[in-house]
Every structure is written in structure tokens, then in C-alpha cells.
Amino acid sequence: MNAAPIAITPGEPAGIGPDIVVQLACERPADEWVAVADPGLLTRRAERLGIALDIQSVDPDAPLPPARQGALRVLPVPLRRTETPGRLDTANAEYVLDTLRVATDGCLRGEFAALVTGPVHKGVINDAGVPFSGHTEFLAERCGGAHPVMLLAAGSLRVALVTTHLPLAQISAAITAERLNRVLHILDADLRVRFGIAHPRILVCGLNPHAGEGGHLGREEIETIAPTLEALRSRGMRLVGPLPADTLFTPRHLEHADAVLVMYHDQGLPVLKYAGFGRAVNITLGLPIVRTSVDHGTALDLACSGRAETGSLAAAIELALELRRRNAGP
């Protein structure tokens, strides 16, 4: 029996998401994935880029047809208004969310084996009157209120986050023993189950410079982080830290690490993206579905230019396929 395909949502229609989807479908066989998008959008984008690609609309109520050479199967979700490349339009904010709803629900029903997401523009969705802090939080709510953990991977470097899209002023209060416990349990479990790592070794950053300098630069490490790690170590988790972020990301520390847990978005992701931008992958842990994503934004200025690179999308698809294979069982 053939495995279920992967669903791909191109993201913001005015950005490079549609570009990289049609470019990648032209570069390699698209027999294991289906785009969830407006077929007209992808047709127009292929034409503007001079790509000969047959956009094959599929009937959501019929069995998925086999992939054809030179074709991209598309599960239709209509745009609210015809896109203008490079120009955001609040009218299409709901379209972007519709593609995510359709693809996520298909994953939950087992029609898709995984979800790969293209870049969205959070600002235009919020400007349309829809509170939206990011894919991670939206998918968690759609999946029934799961607690998501954001993990980015570039080669052997994996960086997970305790907090995601929060203002800096709110981060300290958000780092509680309860949150750390939950995030570390999810990270440890998914490294074992999804990535096949029998005994994950996780390096944990402190929050403050020099991990608090013994309390002189902040007490979060002493009062919250270190006691939580010690309690989890006593239950068998392999945790190292809290470590200063400025020395943690060095070969000596990373050599035997399976993942790094940082306290906030910009503590670890600049390092990860410097190490692997254009080939890094965003993975959401803690969900009942497999979800990977590109590591870049909408790049409105590159839409229809032909200069958008497909490397991160290709890596996200490959990882989704790998996770599908690993979690399919014997």
C-alpha cells in the first residue's frame, strides 16, 4: 500500500512561497507531495517564471490521482482576491489560514502523512484582524490545544526553544518550572520517537549573560532553570546546563549534543541560521502530526524574480519524508 503523500502549503501568495513550490516541482518529481493552494495562483506563478508545469487540480472528495511527469497535484483552496506579487493584501489573510486548516485537518485524518509549510507574513494576517503569532501556535490550536515546541535543524545542529514569539520584556516571566518541564519532556520524547535517538543528550542555555554569573546577572538560573534540570536529571534525562549561550555554541560543547534548548527565539536561531541558512528546517514537536517548514520569510522583493532559492523547502520535504518513513513502523 502506498504511503500517504505530504501536504505543502505555499504560504503568503504575494511572496516567494508559490515560486519555490513550482520551481521545486519542476526540478524534481513531485510524486510524494500535494500542494494545498489556489491552482490559478500556482499557474500564474509558473507562467511568470517561465516554468513549464502542468497544474493538476484534484477533487477533495475523490481518491488522489497518481502523479504525472511534469505535473503538480493541487488540492484547491480559492484565493479571496487575485494576488499581486510583492504586494501584501489583507483580503488574502484568510486564504493563507484556509490552506493551513485544510492541510492540517487532512493530516489529522490520515490523508496526508506530514505537513510542510511555506513562509507566511504574520503582520498582514494580524492587520486583517486575525490574531496570529505564527504557524507553531496556530497548528497547536488546530490540533486540539497541543503544547508545541519549535525545533530548527541544520545538519547535525538542532536548536529548540522554550519560548517562541514573545517580546523580550515578557520572556523572564514565561520561563517557569512548569514550562521547562513540559518543553523538555516533549523535546526528549520526540528526539527518541521521531528522530530515533535512544538516549538524547540536550544542552540547555541559561537565560542571562554568563548564565547569571552566580546570581549577579540574574537569578532565573538559580531559582528556576537549574533546579528543574536537576529534577529531570534524577529521572534519567541527559541534560547539561544551564550553560552560557556565548560559549555553548562551540565545537567542544556541540560535539556530543543531540539538541540545544535555548530560552528565547533570538538566543539560538541567529546561530542556527548562520550555520545553515537556506538549508535549515523548522520542525514543530509536540503535535500529533509531522510538520516541517522552511527557515526563511516571504521575501516579497524576490517574488517572481526567479532568484528565490528552493534549498530550504527541499530540505523540509526530505526531512518530512524521512520522519514519515521512520514513524511508519515495520
CSV table of C-alpha atoms in Angstrom, one decimal:
chain,number,residue,atom,x,y,z
A,1,MET,CA,0.0,0.0,0.0
A,2,ASN,CA,1.4,3.4,-0.9
A,3,ALA,CA,2.2,5.8,1.9
A,4,ALA,CA,0.0,8.9,2.2
A,5,PRO,CA,1.5,12.0,0.5
A,6,ILE,CA,2.9,15.1,2.1
A,7,ALA,CA,0.8,18.3,2.0
A,8,ILE,CA,2.6,21.5,1.2
A,9,THR,CA,1.1,25.0,1.9
A,10,PRO,CA,3.0,27.7,-0.1
A,11,GLY,CA,2.1,30.4,2.4
A,12,GLU,CA,1.8,34.1,1.6
A,13,PRO,CA,0.6,34.4,-2.1
A,14,ALA,CA,2.4,37.7,-2.7
A,15,GLY,CA,5.8,36.2,-1.5
A,16,ILE,CA,8.2,33.6,-2.8
A,17,GLY,CA,6.3,30.6,-1.4
A,18,PRO,CA,4.5,29.9,-4.7
A,19,ASP,CA,7.7,30.5,-6.6
A,20,ILE,CA,9.7,27.9,-4.7
A,21,VAL,CA,6.9,25.3,-4.8
A,22,VAL,CA,6.6,25.5,-8.6
A,23,GLN,CA,10.3,25.7,-9.1
A,24,LEU,CA,10.9,22.6,-7.0
A,25,ALA,CA,8.1,20.7,-8.7
A,26,CYS,CA,9.9,21.5,-12.0
A,27,GLU,CA,13.3,20.5,-10.6
A,28,ARG,CA,12.4,17.1,-9.2
A,29,PRO,CA,9.5,14.7,-9.2
A,30,ALA,CA,6.5,15.8,-7.1
A,31,ASP,CA,5.1,12.3,-6.8
A,32,GLU,CA,5.2,12.2,-2.9
A,33,TRP,CA,3.6,15.6,-2.2
A,34,VAL,CA,0.5,17.6,-2.9
A,35,ALA,CA,0.2,21.4,-2.8
A,36,VAL,CA,-2.7,22.8,-0.9
A,37,ALA,CA,-3.3,26.1,-2.6
A,38,ASP,CA,-5.2,28.1,-5.3
A,39,PRO,CA,-4.4,26.4,-8.6
A,40,GLY,CA,-4.7,29.7,-10.5
A,41,LEU,CA,-2.0,31.2,-8.2
A,42,LEU,CA,0.4,28.4,-9.0
A,43,THR,CA,-0.4,28.5,-12.7
A,44,ARG,CA,0.2,32.3,-12.9
A,45,ARG,CA,3.5,32.0,-10.9
A,46,ALA,CA,4.8,29.2,-13.1
A,47,GLU,CA,4.0,31.3,-16.2
A,48,ARG,CA,5.6,34.4,-14.8
A,49,LEU,CA,8.7,32.4,-14.1
A,50,GLY,CA,8.8,30.7,-17.5
A,51,ILE,CA,8.3,27.2,-15.9
A,52,ALA,CA,6.5,24.6,-18.0
A,53,LEU,CA,4.4,22.9,-15.3
A,54,ASP,CA,1.0,21.3,-15.5
A,55,ILE,CA,-1.1,22.3,-12.5
A,56,GLN,CA,-3.3,19.3,-11.9
A,57,SER,CA,-6.4,20.2,-9.7
A,58,VAL,CA,-7.6,17.3,-7.6
A,59,ASP,CA,-11.0,16.5,-6.3
A,60,PRO,CA,-11.0,16.6,-2.5
A,61,ASP,CA,-13.8,14.1,-2.4
A,62,ALA,CA,-12.2,11.5,-4.8
A,63,PRO,CA,-9.1,9.3,-4.4
A,64,LEU,CA,-5.9,11.2,-5.1
A,65,PRO,CA,-4.8,10.5,-8.7
A,66,PRO,CA,-1.3,9.3,-9.4
A,67,ALA,CA,1.3,12.0,-10.0
A,68,ARG,CA,2.2,12.7,-13.7
A,69,GLN,CA,5.6,13.6,-15.0
A,70,GLY,CA,5.8,17.4,-15.3
A,71,ALA,CA,2.7,17.9,-13.2
A,72,LEU,CA,2.0,19.2,-9.7
A,73,ARG,CA,-1.1,18.0,-7.9
A,74,VAL,CA,-3.0,20.8,-6.2
A,75,LEU,CA,-5.8,20.4,-3.7
A,76,PRO,CA,-7.8,23.6,-4.5
A,77,VAL,CA,-8.3,26.4,-1.9
A,78,PRO,CA,-9.5,29.6,-3.5
A,79,LEU,CA,-7.8,33.0,-3.1
A,80,ARG,CA,-10.0,35.7,-1.8
A,81,ARG,CA,-8.5,38.1,-4.3
A,82,THR,CA,-6.1,37.7,-7.2
A,83,GLU,CA,-2.6,38.3,-5.9
A,84,THR,CA,-0.1,40.9,-6.8
A,85,PRO,CA,3.4,39.6,-6.4
A,86,GLY,CA,5.4,41.6,-3.9
A,87,ARG,CA,2.3,43.4,-2.5
A,88,LEU,CA,0.6,42.2,0.6
A,89,ASP,CA,-3.2,42.2,0.7
A,90,THR,CA,-5.2,41.7,3.8
A,91,ALA,CA,-8.0,40.2,1.7
A,92,ASN,CA,-5.9,37.0,1.3
A,93,ALA,CA,-5.1,36.6,5.0
A,94,GLU,CA,-8.0,34.1,5.4
A,95,TYR,CA,-6.9,32.3,2.3
A,96,VAL,CA,-3.5,31.6,3.9
A,97,LEU,CA,-5.2,30.3,7.0
A,98,ASP,CA,-7.7,28.2,5.0
A,99,THR,CA,-4.8,26.4,3.3
A,100,LEU,CA,-3.4,25.6,6.8
A,101,ARG,CA,-6.8,24.4,8.1
A,102,VAL,CA,-7.3,22.1,5.1
A,103,ALA,CA,-3.8,20.7,5.2
A,104,THR,CA,-3.8,20.2,9.0
A,105,ASP,CA,-7.2,18.6,9.1
A,106,GLY,CA,-6.1,16.2,6.3
A,107,CYS,CA,-3.1,15.2,8.3
A,108,LEU,CA,-5.2,14.6,11.4
A,109,ARG,CA,-7.5,12.3,9.3
A,110,GLY,CA,-4.5,10.4,7.9
A,111,GLU,CA,-5.0,11.7,4.3
A,112,PHE,CA,-1.5,13.3,4.5
A,113,ALA,CA,1.5,11.9,6.2
A,114,ALA,CA,3.0,15.2,7.1
A,115,LEU,CA,2.7,19.0,6.6
A,116,VAL,CA,5.4,21.2,5.0
A,117,THR,CA,4.7,24.9,5.3
A,118,GLY,CA,5.9,27.8,3.2
A,119,PRO,CA,6.5,31.3,4.7
A,120,VAL,CA,3.6,33.3,5.9
A,121,HIS,CA,3.5,37.0,6.8
A,122,LYS,CA,2.3,37.4,10.3
A,123,GLY,CA,1.9,41.2,10.0
A,124,VAL,CA,-0.7,41.1,7.2
A,125,ILE,CA,-2.7,38.4,9.0
A,126,ASN,CA,-2.9,40.5,12.1
A,127,ASP,CA,-3.7,43.6,10.0
A,128,ALA,CA,-6.6,41.7,8.7
A,129,GLY,CA,-8.0,41.4,12.2
A,130,VAL,CA,-6.9,37.8,12.9
A,131,PRO,CA,-4.7,37.4,16.0
A,132,PHE,CA,-1.8,35.3,14.7
A,133,SER,CA,1.6,34.8,16.3
A,134,GLY,CA,2.9,32.1,14.0
A,135,HIS,CA,2.5,28.7,12.4
A,136,THR,CA,3.5,26.9,15.6
A,137,GLU,CA,0.8,28.4,17.8
A,138,PHE,CA,-1.9,28.2,15.1
A,139,LEU,CA,-1.2,24.5,14.4
A,140,ALA,CA,-1.2,23.6,18.1
A,141,GLU,CA,-4.6,25.1,18.5
A,142,ARG,CA,-5.9,23.4,15.3
A,143,CYS,CA,-4.6,20.1,16.7
A,144,GLY,CA,-6.6,20.4,19.8
A,145,GLY,CA,-4.5,22.5,22.1
A,146,ALA,CA,-1.3,20.6,22.0
A,147,HIS,CA,1.8,22.2,23.5
A,148,PRO,CA,4.2,22.9,20.6
A,149,VAL,CA,7.9,23.1,20.7
A,150,MET,CA,9.8,24.8,17.9
A,151,LEU,CA,12.9,23.0,16.8
A,152,LEU,CA,15.2,24.2,13.9
A,153,ALA,CA,17.7,21.8,12.4
A,154,ALA,CA,20.7,22.4,10.1
A,155,GLY,CA,22.7,19.3,9.5
A,156,SER,CA,23.5,17.8,12.9
A,157,LEU,CA,22.8,21.1,14.8
A,158,ARG,CA,19.3,21.1,16.4
A,159,VAL,CA,18.0,24.1,18.4
A,160,ALA,CA,14.8,24.0,20.3
A,161,LEU,CA,13.0,27.0,22.0
A,162,VAL,CA,11.4,27.3,25.5
A,163,THR,CA,9.6,30.5,24.3
A,164,THR,CA,8.9,31.4,20.7
A,165,HIS,CA,7.3,34.6,19.5
A,166,LEU,CA,7.3,36.8,22.7
A,167,PRO,CA,8.6,40.3,23.3
A,168,LEU,CA,11.8,40.3,25.3
A,169,ALA,CA,10.1,42.0,28.2
A,170,GLN,CA,7.8,39.0,28.7
A,171,ILE,CA,10.4,36.2,28.5
A,172,SER,CA,11.6,36.0,32.1
A,173,ALA,CA,8.1,35.6,33.5
A,174,ALA,CA,7.3,33.0,30.9
A,175,ILE,CA,10.2,30.7,31.9
A,176,THR,CA,8.6,28.7,34.6
A,177,ALA,CA,9.4,25.3,36.0
A,178,GLU,CA,6.2,24.0,34.6
A,179,ARG,CA,7.0,25.3,31.1
A,180,LEU,CA,10.6,24.0,31.2
A,181,ASN,CA,9.3,20.6,32.4
A,182,ARG,CA,6.8,20.4,29.6
A,183,VAL,CA,9.2,21.5,26.8
A,184,LEU,CA,12.0,19.2,27.9
A,185,HIS,CA,9.7,16.2,28.1
A,186,ILE,CA,8.4,16.9,24.6
A,187,LEU,CA,11.9,17.5,23.2
A,188,ASP,CA,13.3,14.4,24.8
A,189,ALA,CA,10.4,12.2,23.7
A,190,ASP,CA,10.3,13.5,20.1
A,191,LEU,CA,14.1,13.1,19.8
A,192,ARG,CA,13.6,9.4,20.8
A,193,VAL,CA,10.5,8.7,18.8
A,194,ARG,CA,10.6,10.9,15.7
A,195,PHE,CA,14.4,11.1,15.3
A,196,GLY,CA,15.3,7.6,16.6
A,197,ILE,CA,17.9,8.9,19.2
A,198,ALA,CA,17.8,6.3,22.0
A,199,HIS,CA,19.3,8.5,24.8
A,200,PRO,CA,19.3,12.2,23.7
A,201,ARG,CA,21.9,14.5,25.2
A,202,ILE,CA,20.5,18.0,25.5
A,203,LEU,CA,22.4,21.2,26.2
A,204,VAL,CA,20.4,23.8,28.0
A,205,CYS,CA,21.2,27.6,27.8
A,206,GLY,CA,20.8,29.9,30.7
A,207,LEU,CA,18.7,33.0,30.3
A,208,ASN,CA,21.1,35.7,31.4
A,209,PRO,CA,24.6,36.6,30.2
A,210,HIS,CA,27.1,34.1,31.6
A,211,ALA,CA,24.1,32.0,32.8
A,212,GLY,CA,23.5,34.6,35.5
A,213,GLU,CA,27.1,34.8,36.9
A,214,GLY,CA,26.2,33.1,40.1
A,215,GLY,CA,23.2,35.4,40.6
A,216,HIS,CA,25.0,38.7,39.9
A,217,LEU,CA,23.4,39.0,36.4
A,218,GLY,CA,20.0,37.5,37.2
A,219,ARG,CA,18.6,34.7,39.4
A,220,GLU,CA,16.4,32.8,36.9
A,221,GLU,CA,19.1,30.1,36.6
A,222,ILE,CA,19.4,29.7,40.3
A,223,GLU,CA,15.7,29.8,41.2
A,224,THR,CA,14.1,28.1,38.2
A,225,ILE,CA,16.3,26.6,35.5
A,226,ALA,CA,19.0,24.7,37.5
A,227,PRO,CA,16.5,23.1,40.0
A,228,THR,CA,14.3,22.0,37.1
A,229,LEU,CA,17.2,20.4,35.2
A,230,GLU,CA,18.4,18.6,38.3
A,231,ALA,CA,14.9,17.2,39.0
A,232,LEU,CA,14.7,15.9,35.4
A,233,ARG,CA,18.2,14.5,35.5
A,234,SER,CA,17.3,12.5,38.6
A,235,ARG,CA,14.5,10.9,36.4
A,236,GLY,CA,17.0,9.8,33.7
A,237,MET,CA,17.2,12.7,31.2
A,238,ARG,CA,20.6,13.6,29.9
A,239,LEU,CA,20.7,17.4,30.4
A,240,VAL,CA,23.7,19.6,30.6
A,241,GLY,CA,23.4,23.2,31.9
A,242,PRO,CA,22.4,25.8,32.4
A,243,LEU,CA,25.3,26.9,30.2
A,244,PRO,CA,26.2,30.4,29.0
A,245,ALA,CA,24.8,30.9,25.4
A,246,ASP,CA,28.0,32.7,24.2
A,247,THR,CA,30.2,29.6,24.8
A,248,LEU,CA,27.6,26.8,24.4
A,249,PHE,CA,27.6,27.1,20.6
A,250,THR,CA,31.2,26.0,20.2
A,251,PRO,CA,32.5,22.7,18.8
A,252,ARG,CA,33.7,21.4,22.1
A,253,HIS,CA,30.2,21.6,23.6
A,254,LEU,CA,28.2,20.7,20.5
A,255,GLU,CA,30.3,17.7,19.5
A,256,HIS,CA,28.3,15.2,21.6
A,257,ALA,CA,25.0,17.1,21.8
A,258,ASP,CA,21.8,15.9,20.1
A,259,ALA,CA,20.0,19.2,20.6
A,260,VAL,CA,20.3,22.6,22.3
A,261,LEU,CA,17.5,24.1,24.2
A,262,VAL,CA,17.5,27.9,24.3
A,263,MET,CA,15.3,30.2,26.4
A,264,TYR,CA,14.1,32.5,23.6
A,265,HIS,CA,13.9,33.0,19.9
A,266,ASP,CA,16.9,35.2,19.2
A,267,GLN,CA,19.2,33.5,21.7
A,268,GLY,CA,19.7,30.5,19.4
A,269,LEU,CA,18.2,31.0,16.0
A,270,PRO,CA,20.8,33.5,14.7
A,271,VAL,CA,23.5,30.9,15.3
A,272,LEU,CA,21.4,28.1,13.7
A,273,LYS,CA,20.6,30.3,10.6
A,274,TYR,CA,24.2,31.4,10.3
A,275,ALA,CA,25.3,27.8,10.3
A,276,GLY,CA,22.7,26.6,7.8
A,277,PHE,CA,20.6,29.4,6.2
A,278,GLY,CA,18.9,28.2,3.0
A,279,ARG,CA,19.1,24.5,4.1
A,280,ALA,CA,17.8,24.7,7.6
A,281,VAL,CA,14.4,23.2,8.5
A,282,ASN,CA,11.8,24.2,11.2
A,283,ILE,CA,10.1,21.3,12.9
A,284,THR,CA,7.2,21.5,15.3
A,285,LEU,CA,7.4,19.0,18.1
A,286,GLY,CA,4.6,18.1,20.5
A,287,LEU,CA,1.9,17.8,17.8
A,288,PRO,CA,0.0,14.7,16.7
A,289,ILE,CA,1.1,15.4,13.2
A,290,VAL,CA,4.5,15.8,11.5
A,291,ARG,CA,5.2,19.4,10.5
A,292,THR,CA,8.3,20.9,8.9
A,293,SER,CA,8.9,24.3,7.4
A,294,VAL,CA,11.3,26.5,5.5
A,295,ASP,CA,13.7,28.6,7.6
A,296,HIS,CA,13.1,31.9,5.8
A,297,GLY,CA,10.4,34.5,5.3
A,298,THR,CA,8.2,35.7,2.5
A,299,ALA,CA,10.9,37.8,0.7
A,300,LEU,CA,8.4,39.9,-1.1
A,301,ASP,CA,11.0,41.7,-3.1
A,302,LEU,CA,12.1,38.4,-4.7
A,303,ALA,CA,8.6,37.2,-5.7
A,304,CYS,CA,8.5,36.4,-9.5
A,305,SER,CA,12.2,37.4,-9.8
A,306,GLY,CA,13.5,33.9,-10.4
A,307,ARG,CA,16.1,34.4,-7.7
A,308,ALA,CA,14.3,32.6,-4.9
A,309,GLU,CA,16.2,29.5,-3.7
A,310,THR,CA,14.5,26.2,-3.1
A,311,GLY,CA,17.1,24.7,-0.8
A,312,SER,CA,15.2,25.1,2.5
A,313,LEU,CA,11.9,23.8,1.0
A,314,ALA,CA,13.7,20.8,-0.5
A,315,ALA,CA,15.3,20.1,2.9
A,316,ALA,CA,11.9,20.4,4.7
A,317,ILE,CA,10.4,17.9,2.3
A,318,GLU,CA,13.2,15.5,2.7
A,319,LEU,CA,13.0,15.6,6.4
A,320,ALA,CA,9.2,15.2,6.3
A,321,LEU,CA,9.7,12.1,4.1
A,322,GLU,CA,12.4,10.8,6.5
A,323,LEU,CA,10.1,11.3,9.5
A,324,ARG,CA,7.3,9.6,7.6
A,325,ARG,CA,9.5,6.6,6.9
A,326,ARG,CA,10.8,6.4,10.5
A,327,ASN,CA,7.4,6.7,12.1
A,328,ALA,CA,5.6,4.4,9.7
A,329,GLY,CA,6.7,1.4,11.7
A,330,PRO,CA,7.9,-2.0,10.4
